[in-house]
Coordinates of C-alpha atoms in Angstrom, one line a residue:
X1 CA 19.0 66.9 -14.5
X2 CA 21.0 70.0 -13.5
X3 CA 21.5 70.6 -9.8
X4 CA 22.8 73.8 -8.4
X5 CA 24.2 74.5 -5.0
X6 CA 25.6 77.8 -3.8
X7 CA 27.1 78.2 -0.3
X8 CA 25.3 80.6 2.0
X9 CA 27.2 83.6 3.3
X10 CA 27.9 84.2 7.0
X11 CA 25.1 85.5 9.2
X12 CA 23.9 89.1 8.7
X13 CA 25.3 89.7 5.2
X14 CA 26.1 93.3 4.5
X15 CA 25.0 94.9 1.3
X16 CA 28.6 95.0 0.2
X17 CA 29.1 91.3 0.8
X18 CA 25.9 90.5 -1.1
X19 CA 27.0 92.6 -4.0
X20 CA 30.2 90.5 -4.2
X21 CA 28.3 87.2 -4.7
X22 CA 28.7 85.9 -8.3
X23 CA 25.6 85.6 -10.4
X24 CA 24.1 82.1 -10.6
X25 CA 23.5 81.4 -14.3
X26 CA 23.6 78.0 -16.1
X27 CA 23.8 78.0 -19.9
X28 CA 21.8 74.8 -20.5
X29 CA 19.2 74.9 -23.2
X30 CA 16.2 76.7 -21.9
X31 CA 13.2 74.6 -20.9
X32 CA 9.7 75.2 -22.2
X33 CA 8.4 75.5 -18.6
X34 CA 9.4 78.7 -16.8
X35 CA 8.7 79.0 -13.0
X36 CA 9.4 82.4 -11.4
X37 CA 9.9 83.3 -7.7
X38 CA 10.3 86.9 -6.6
X39 CA 11.2 88.5 -3.3
X40 CA 11.0 92.0 -1.8
X41 CA 11.6 93.6 1.6
X42 CA 9.5 90.9 3.4
X43 CA 11.2 88.3 5.6
X44 CA 7.9 86.2 6.0
X45 CA 6.9 85.4 2.5
X46 CA 8.1 85.5 -1.1
X47 CA 6.4 88.3 -3.1
X48 CA 5.3 85.6 -5.7
X49 CA 5.9 81.9 -6.1
X50 CA 4.4 79.2 -8.3
X51 CA 2.4 76.5 -6.6
X52 CA 2.1 73.9 -9.4
X53 CA 4.2 72.6 -12.2
X54 CA 4.5 69.7 -14.7
X55 CA 7.1 67.0 -14.4
X56 CA 10.0 67.4 -16.8
X57 CA 12.6 70.1 -17.7
X58 CA 12.0 73.5 -16.2
X59 CA 13.7 76.9 -16.1
X60 CA 13.6 78.3 -12.6
X61 CA 13.9 82.1 -12.3
X62 CA 14.5 83.8 -8.9
X63 CA 14.5 87.6 -8.8
X64 CA 15.2 89.7 -5.7
X65 CA 15.7 93.2 -7.0
X66 CA 14.5 96.7 -6.9
X67 CA 12.2 95.8 -9.8
X68 CA 10.4 93.2 -7.5
X69 CA 10.1 95.6 -4.6
X70 CA 13.3 95.1 -2.7
X71 CA 14.2 98.7 -1.6
X72 CA 16.5 97.8 1.3
X73 CA 19.1 95.6 -0.4
X74 CA 18.0 92.6 1.7
X75 CA 19.5 89.2 0.6
X76 CA 17.2 86.2 0.1
X77 CA 17.7 82.6 -1.1
X78 CA 15.5 80.2 -3.0
X79 CA 16.4 76.8 -1.4
X80 CA 14.8 73.4 -2.1
X81 CA 14.5 71.1 0.9
X82 CA 16.4 67.8 0.4
X83 CA 15.9 66.2 3.8
X84 CA 12.3 66.6 5.2
X85 CA 10.3 63.4 4.8
X86 CA 7.3 63.5 2.4
X87 CA 8.9 65.7 -0.2
X88 CA 10.9 65.1 -3.4
X89 CA 14.6 65.4 -2.7
X90 CA 16.0 65.1 -6.3
X91 CA 16.5 68.8 -7.0
X92 CA 19.4 70.3 -5.0
X93 CA 18.8 74.0 -5.5
X94 CA 20.1 76.9 -3.4
X95 CA 20.2 80.3 -5.1
X96 CA 21.3 83.4 -3.2
X97 CA 20.2 86.7 -4.6
X98 CA 20.7 90.4 -3.7
X99 CA 19.9 93.6 -5.6
X100 CA 23.6 94.4 -5.4
X101 CA 25.0 91.1 -6.8
X102 CA 26.5 90.8 -10.3
X103 CA 23.2 89.7 -11.8
X104 CA 21.2 92.5 -10.3
X105 CA 19.3 90.0 -8.2
X106 CA 18.0 87.9 -11.1
X107 CA 19.1 84.3 -11.6
X108 CA 18.1 81.4 -13.8
X109 CA 18.8 77.7 -13.6
X110 CA 17.7 74.5 -15.4
X111 CA 16.2 71.6 -13.4
X112 CA 14.3 68.4 -14.1
X113 CA 11.2 68.0 -11.9
X114 CA 9.5 64.7 -11.0
X115 CA 6.0 64.1 -9.9
X116 CA 5.4 64.9 -6.2
X117 CA 5.9 67.8 -3.9
X118 CA 8.9 70.1 -3.4
X119 CA 9.3 72.2 -0.3
X120 CA 11.2 75.5 -0.8
X121 CA 12.3 78.2 1.7
X122 CA 14.6 81.1 2.3
X123 CA 17.7 79.9 4.2
X124 CA 18.8 83.3 5.6
X125 CA 18.6 83.1 9.4
X126 CA 15.5 84.8 10.8
X127 CA 13.5 84.6 7.5
X128 CA 10.3 82.6 7.5
X129 CA 9.7 82.4 3.8
X130 CA 8.5 78.9 2.9
X131 CA 6.1 77.2 0.4
X132 CA 5.3 74.0 -1.6
X133 CA 5.5 73.3 -5.3
X134 CA 3.2 70.4 -6.5
X135 CA 4.4 68.7 -9.6
X136 CA 2.1 66.5 -11.7
X137 CA 3.0 63.9 -14.3
X138 CA 1.8 66.1 -17.2
X139 CA -0.7 63.7 -18.6
X140 CA 1.8 60.9 -19.4
X141 CA 3.7 62.7 -22.0
X142 CA 6.9 60.6 -21.3
X143 CA 6.7 57.6 -23.6
X144 CA 10.5 56.9 -23.7
X145 CA 11.8 54.0 -21.7
X146 CA 15.0 54.4 -19.5
X147 CA 18.5 53.6 -20.7
X148 CA 19.9 50.7 -18.8
X149 CA 23.3 48.8 -18.9
X150 CA 25.4 46.4 -16.9
X151 CA 29.1 45.9 -16.2
X152 CA 30.8 42.8 -14.9
X153 CA 34.0 43.1 -12.8
X154 CA 36.4 40.9 -11.0
X155 CA 39.7 39.0 -11.3
X156 CA 39.9 37.2 -14.6
X157 CA 42.1 34.3 -15.7
X158 CA 43.7 34.0 -19.1
X159 CA 40.5 32.6 -20.6
X160 CA 38.4 35.5 -19.4
X161 CA 36.7 33.6 -16.6
X162 CA 36.2 35.3 -13.3
X163 CA 38.2 33.7 -10.5
X164 CA 36.3 33.2 -7.3
X165 CA 33.5 35.7 -7.9
X166 CA 32.1 38.3 -10.3
X167 CA 30.3 41.5 -9.5
X168 CA 27.5 42.9 -11.7
X169 CA 26.8 46.6 -11.6
X170 CA 23.6 47.9 -13.3
X171 CA 23.1 51.6 -14.3
X172 CA 19.9 53.2 -15.5
X173 CA 19.0 56.8 -16.5
X174 CA 15.9 58.6 -17.7
X175 CA 16.0 62.3 -18.8
X176 CA 12.2 62.7 -18.7
X177 CA 10.1 61.4 -15.8
X178 CA 13.1 59.8 -14.1
X179 CA 14.0 56.2 -13.2
X180 CA 11.5 54.5 -10.8
X181 CA 12.8 51.0 -10.4
X182 CA 15.7 48.8 -11.6
X183 CA 15.3 45.0 -11.6
X184 CA 17.5 42.0 -12.3
X185 CA 17.3 38.2 -12.7
X186 CA 20.1 35.8 -12.0
X187 CA 20.1 32.6 -14.1
X188 CA 16.5 32.8 -15.2
X189 CA 15.2 33.4 -11.7
X190 CA 12.4 35.8 -10.9
X191 CA 13.1 39.5 -11.4
X192 CA 13.9 41.3 -8.1
X193 CA 14.6 44.9 -7.2
X194 CA 18.2 46.0 -7.8
X195 CA 19.7 48.2 -5.0
X196 CA 23.4 47.4 -5.0
X197 CA 26.0 45.5 -7.1
X198 CA 25.3 41.8 -7.3
X199 CA 28.1 39.4 -6.4
X200 CA 28.1 35.9 -7.9
X201 CA 30.5 33.4 -6.4
X202 CA 29.1 30.1 -7.4
X203 CA 31.4 28.3 -10.0
X204 CA 29.8 27.9 -13.4
X205 CA 28.3 29.9 -16.3
X206 CA 25.8 32.6 -15.3
X207 CA 23.4 35.1 -17.0
X208 CA 22.2 38.3 -15.4
X209 CA 19.2 39.9 -17.1
X210 CA 18.1 43.5 -16.2
X211 CA 15.5 46.1 -16.9
X212 CA 14.4 49.6 -15.7
X213 CA 11.1 51.3 -15.4
X214 CA 10.6 55.1 -15.3
X215 CA 8.1 57.1 -13.2
X216 CA 5.7 57.3 -16.3
X217 CA 5.6 53.5 -16.4
X218 CA 7.8 52.9 -19.4
X219 CA 9.9 49.7 -19.1
X220 CA 13.1 49.2 -21.0
X221 CA 13.8 46.1 -23.1
X222 CA 15.5 43.3 -21.1
X223 CA 19.3 43.4 -21.4
X224 CA 21.7 40.6 -20.3
X225 CA 25.3 39.8 -19.6
X226 CA 26.8 36.3 -19.5
X227 CA 30.0 35.2 -17.7
X228 CA 31.7 32.2 -16.1
X229 CA 33.0 32.0 -12.5
X230 CA 35.8 29.4 -11.8
X231 CA 37.1 28.2 -8.4
X232 CA 40.4 29.7 -7.4
X233 CA 43.3 27.3 -7.6
X234 CA 45.4 26.6 -4.5
X235 CA 48.9 28.0 -4.6
X236 CA 51.2 25.7 -6.6
X237 CA 54.3 24.8 -4.5
X238 CA 55.0 21.4 -6.2
X239 CA 57.8 21.3 -8.9
X240 CA 57.2 19.4 -12.1
X241 CA 58.1 15.7 -12.6
X242 CA 60.9 15.2 -15.2
X243 CA 62.5 12.1 -16.7
X244 CA 64.9 11.2 -19.5
X245 CA 65.1 8.2 -21.8
X246 CA 68.2 7.2 -23.8
X247 CA 67.6 5.2 -27.0
X248 CA 69.7 3.7 -29.7
X249 CA 71.4 0.5 -30.9
X250 CA 73.4 -1.2 -28.1
X251 CA 76.2 -3.7 -28.1
X252 CA 76.5 -6.6 -25.7
X253 CA 78.0 -4.3 -23.0
X254 CA 75.1 -1.8 -23.2
X255 CA 77.1 0.8 -25.0
X256 CA 75.3 2.8 -27.7
X257 CA 76.8 2.1 -31.2
X258 CA 77.3 5.1 -33.4
X259 CA 74.9 7.5 -31.5
X260 CA 72.4 7.8 -28.6
X261 CA 69.2 9.8 -28.6
X262 CA 68.1 11.4 -25.3
X263 CA 64.3 12.3 -24.9
X264 CA 63.3 14.4 -21.9
X265 CA 59.7 14.4 -20.6
X266 CA 58.2 16.7 -18.0
X267 CA 54.7 17.1 -16.5
X268 CA 52.9 19.3 -13.9
X269 CA 49.3 18.7 -12.8
X270 CA 48.9 22.2 -11.2
X271 CA 50.1 25.3 -12.9
X272 CA 51.7 23.4 -15.9
X273 CA 55.2 23.1 -17.2
X274 CA 56.8 26.3 -18.3
X275 CA 60.4 25.3 -19.4
X276 CA 62.6 22.2 -19.7
X277 CA 66.4 22.6 -19.8
X278 CA 69.3 20.3 -20.3
X279 CA 73.1 20.3 -20.0
X280 CA 75.4 17.9 -21.9
X281 CA 78.8 17.1 -20.4
X282 CA 78.9 20.1 -18.0
X283 CA 77.9 22.7 -20.6
X284 CA 75.6 25.6 -19.5
X285 CA 71.9 24.7 -19.4
X286 CA 70.0 25.3 -22.6
X287 CA 66.2 25.1 -23.4
X288 CA 65.1 21.7 -24.5
X289 CA 62.7 21.6 -27.4
X290 CA 63.3 18.2 -29.1
X291 CA 65.2 14.9 -28.6
X292 CA 69.0 15.3 -28.7
X293 CA 71.3 12.9 -30.6
X294 CA 74.8 12.4 -29.3
X295 CA 77.3 10.9 -31.9
X296 CA 80.6 11.7 -30.3
X297 CA 82.3 8.4 -29.0
X298 CA 82.9 8.4 -25.3
X299 CA 81.1 8.6 -22.0
X300 CA 78.5 11.3 -21.7
X301 CA 76.4 12.8 -18.9
X302 CA 73.1 14.5 -19.6
X303 CA 71.6 16.6 -16.8
X304 CA 68.1 18.0 -17.0
X305 CA 65.5 20.0 -15.1
X306 CA 62.0 21.6 -15.5
X307 CA 60.2 24.7 -14.1
X308 CA 56.4 25.1 -13.9
X309 CA 54.4 28.3 -14.4
X310 CA 54.4 29.0 -10.7
X311 CA 58.2 29.2 -10.7
X312 CA 58.9 25.8 -9.0
X313 CA 62.0 24.1 -10.4
X314 CA 62.5 20.4 -10.2
X315 CA 65.7 18.7 -8.9
X316 CA 68.4 18.0 -11.5
X317 CA 68.1 14.6 -13.1
X318 CA 71.1 12.8 -14.6
X319 CA 71.5 10.2 -17.4
X320 CA 74.9 8.7 -18.1
X321 CA 75.7 6.6 -21.2
X322 CA 78.6 5.6 -23.5
X323 CA 78.7 6.0 -27.3
X324 CA 81.2 3.8 -29.2
X325 CA 82.3 4.0 -32.8
X326 CA 80.2 1.9 -35.2
X327 CA 82.6 -0.6 -36.8
X328 CA 80.0 -2.5 -38.8
X329 CA 81.2 -0.8 -41.9
X330 CA 84.5 -2.7 -42.1
X331 CA 85.2 -6.2 -43.7
X332 CA 88.1 -8.6 -43.1
X333 CA 89.5 -10.9 -45.9
X334 CA 88.8 -14.5 -46.0
X335 CA 91.2 -16.8 -44.3
X336 CA 94.5 -17.3 -46.1
X337 CA 94.2 -14.0 -47.9
X338 CA 96.1 -11.9 -45.4
X339 CA 95.5 -10.4 -41.9
X340 CA 94.6 -6.8 -42.7
X341 CA 91.0 -5.5 -43.1
X342 CA 89.6 -2.8 -45.3
X343 CA 86.4 -0.8 -45.4
X344 CA 83.6 -1.9 -47.6

């Protein structure tokens, strides 16, 4: 539907001011139905005006010119009432015309009329020109159902779930008789009238079905959207738990013979572990990805820490251990053969 609004001039427009008004002309495809209003020197009635029309597209012509009997250059408007109860308010039309304007007082505009009554009048102060246009449904020529769609909005997590709540907005349009009603159903409940976006805050999976009916009684197929709402998590302020285990062959003093393997484990029950880091013997921290084997003889200190996805970092843990050289690969001679040993 095409709506047209043109601001009214100040009171008591002069002929020069009227002539300066731009011509009101829309280039939409002309409708089959043409409705014509004319005006002349009278301030109490339009010279001619239609009283009936058929619902649907229409070309409205308003002419206030010398050809229609305006010999004084008087300005008139064709204005559709959009506030008085009892009338249709879906056509916002306000055309100002003068014999001296750029269009010579003749203007056209495309509109879409719906069944009911429209009140029209001249909005120039002091003019009493007023009338009604009765629009019928045209015998039910509209057989096309409305177009209807739905959009789901809200904060989503990484899995596409809506955190806390989801809002469903339904839109419908009909280019012929116009949309009459829009309805929705939540989770297989009864259909109810849709008047504003629907907010769903109960955790779980949900389905919203929707449909629209036009003023000719055509109902669209039922559409649907499916989504899941999850409960918001409380803010994670707790760091991960992190431990280290040292493994390997030990001697009688608890030293690790040949090498020791350090395995670091971390857990976080809220946001989850993001990174684990370690430092061996005072070196800079590095990312831990797998167990670490230390074969250098001597005393070693492994420090470690973990950070969760909320940015909380654990305290630094420490594991200290000693690695000694593996001497199991040497052999001493039998008694009486000498005191020196040699490797196998």
